[in-house]
Short mmCIF file of C-alpha atoms in Angstrom, two decimals:
data_model
loop_
_atom_site.label_atom_id
_atom_site.label_comp_id
_atom_site.label_asym_id
_atom_site.label_seq_id
_atom_site.Cartn_x
_atom_site.Cartn_y
_atom_site.Cartn_z
CA MET A 26 107.66 95.16 88.64
CA PRO A 27 106.28 98.34 89.89
CA ASP A 28 107.83 101.52 89.10
CA ALA A 29 107.84 105.47 89.41
CA GLU A 30 104.52 105.76 87.89
CA ASP A 31 103.23 103.04 89.94
CA VAL A 32 104.35 104.57 93.13
CA ARG A 33 102.93 108.51 91.91
CA ARG A 34 99.23 106.84 90.78
CA ILE A 35 98.92 104.29 93.89
CA ALA A 36 100.09 107.19 96.34
CA LEU A 37 97.95 110.16 94.67
CA SER A 38 95.16 107.75 95.05
CA LEU A 39 95.34 108.00 99.07
CA PRO A 40 92.94 110.29 100.63
CA GLY A 41 94.27 113.83 101.16
CA THR A 42 97.79 113.04 99.21
CA THR A 43 99.60 116.11 97.65
CA GLU A 44 102.88 115.66 95.75
CA LYS A 45 105.55 118.36 96.25
CA THR A 46 108.94 118.38 94.90
CA ALA A 47 111.51 118.69 97.55
CA TRP A 48 115.46 117.89 97.68
CA SER A 49 115.24 117.73 93.70
CA MET A 50 112.71 114.90 93.95
CA PRO A 51 109.07 113.66 94.25
CA THR A 52 107.49 113.55 97.45
CA PHE A 53 104.20 112.61 98.65
CA ARG A 54 102.19 114.38 101.92
CA VAL A 55 99.06 113.73 103.76
CA ALA A 56 97.83 116.99 105.66
CA GLY A 57 101.28 118.56 105.00
CA LYS A 58 103.41 115.78 106.44
CA MET A 59 105.48 113.63 103.82
CA PHE A 60 104.99 109.78 103.90
CA ALA A 61 106.73 108.61 101.10
CA THR A 62 109.65 109.60 98.56
CA LEU A 63 111.30 108.71 94.98
CA PRO A 64 115.03 108.93 95.85
CA GLU A 65 117.43 107.44 93.34
CA GLU A 66 116.44 108.04 90.07
CA GLU A 67 112.92 107.09 90.99
CA THR A 68 114.47 103.27 91.54
CA SER A 69 113.33 103.13 94.96
CA LEU A 70 110.89 104.34 97.40
CA ALA A 71 111.39 105.80 100.68
CA VAL A 72 108.67 105.56 103.40
CA ARG A 73 108.11 106.18 107.39
CA CYS A 74 108.72 102.79 109.04
CA PRO A 75 108.77 102.12 112.75
CA LYS A 76 112.34 101.83 113.96
CA GLU A 77 112.17 98.17 115.18
CA GLU A 78 109.76 97.37 112.23
CA ARG A 79 112.35 98.88 109.89
CA ASP A 80 115.20 96.79 111.63
CA GLU A 81 113.03 93.70 111.13
CA LEU A 82 112.43 94.38 107.31
CA VAL A 83 116.11 95.09 106.43
CA LEU A 84 117.42 91.74 108.46
CA ALA A 85 114.56 89.65 106.70
CA GLU A 86 114.73 90.50 103.37
CA PRO A 87 118.17 92.95 102.75
CA GLU A 88 117.80 92.43 98.97
CA LYS A 89 114.13 94.45 99.24
CA PHE A 90 115.00 96.76 102.20
CA TRP A 91 117.74 99.16 103.54
CA ILE A 92 118.24 102.39 105.56
CA ALA A 93 119.93 105.50 103.74
CA ASP A 94 122.63 106.55 105.96
CA HIS A 95 121.28 109.93 106.54
CA GLU A 96 117.71 108.10 107.65
CA ALA A 97 119.51 106.14 110.28
CA ASN A 98 118.27 108.25 112.91
CA PHE A 99 114.62 108.50 111.36
CA ALA A 100 111.69 106.20 111.19
CA TRP A 101 112.26 105.80 107.43
CA VAL A 102 112.89 103.04 105.33
CA ARG A 103 114.08 102.43 101.67
CA ALA A 104 112.53 99.50 99.39
CA ARG A 105 113.60 98.84 95.68
CA LEU A 106 111.14 98.75 93.54
CA ALA A 107 112.24 96.24 91.16
CA ALA A 108 112.60 94.06 94.33
CA LEU A 109 108.90 94.38 95.13
CA ASP A 110 106.39 91.76 94.79
CA GLY A 111 104.39 93.74 92.46
CA GLU A 112 101.28 96.19 92.72
CA ASP A 113 99.97 94.61 95.67
CA GLU A 114 102.68 94.75 98.12
CA LEU A 115 103.48 98.22 97.11
CA ARG A 116 100.23 99.43 97.61
CA ASP A 117 100.45 97.75 101.22
CA ILE A 118 103.78 99.85 102.02
CA LEU A 119 102.38 102.96 100.80
CA ALA A 120 99.08 102.65 102.53
CA ASP A 121 100.65 102.08 105.87
CA SER A 122 103.20 104.60 105.90
CA TRP A 123 100.15 107.02 104.78
CA ARG A 124 98.78 105.98 108.38
CA GLN A 125 101.79 106.94 110.03
CA ALA A 126 101.45 110.60 108.60
CA ALA A 127 97.67 111.18 108.33
CA PRO A 128 95.54 112.95 110.88
CA THR A 129 93.25 111.67 112.84
CA ARG A 130 89.71 112.68 111.05
CA LEU A 131 91.25 111.04 107.79
CA LEU A 132 91.80 107.80 109.60
CA GLU A 133 88.43 107.77 110.95
CA GLU A 134 86.98 108.60 107.83
CA HIS A 135 88.75 105.51 106.20
CA PRO A 136 89.27 103.14 109.27
CA GLY A 137 90.41 100.03 106.96
CA LEU A 138 92.90 101.67 104.73
CA GLY A 139 96.04 100.29 105.40
CA VAL A 140 95.64 97.87 108.02
CA PRO A 141 96.86 94.60 107.49
CA GLN A 142 93.83 92.02 106.60
CA ASP A 143 93.80 88.77 108.32
CA GLY A 144 94.84 86.41 105.47
#
């Protein structure tokens, strides 16, 4: 089961990522744009997610994903760390969110990062 230290380690391993405390919680940013936070006593993770995909995730796996009331109008989703299928899923979620916030230069330098692999 991934925990807050796994989130921190993986997030900070992504190119150009920094950690900054905001709203009394750890946030992770690339080029100044936030792509992940550790709210709720660091037992969950909030990440960028297009609204269409977010709604599908919540419907498909409500025990894992949900939308916080104050984030309903934004393209963010929450994930319960205890419900994730290990570190690989956590890494995929963080890398996908990183791609949504990263500048073009970093995306071009790391073209495969966060891109789903054909199974």
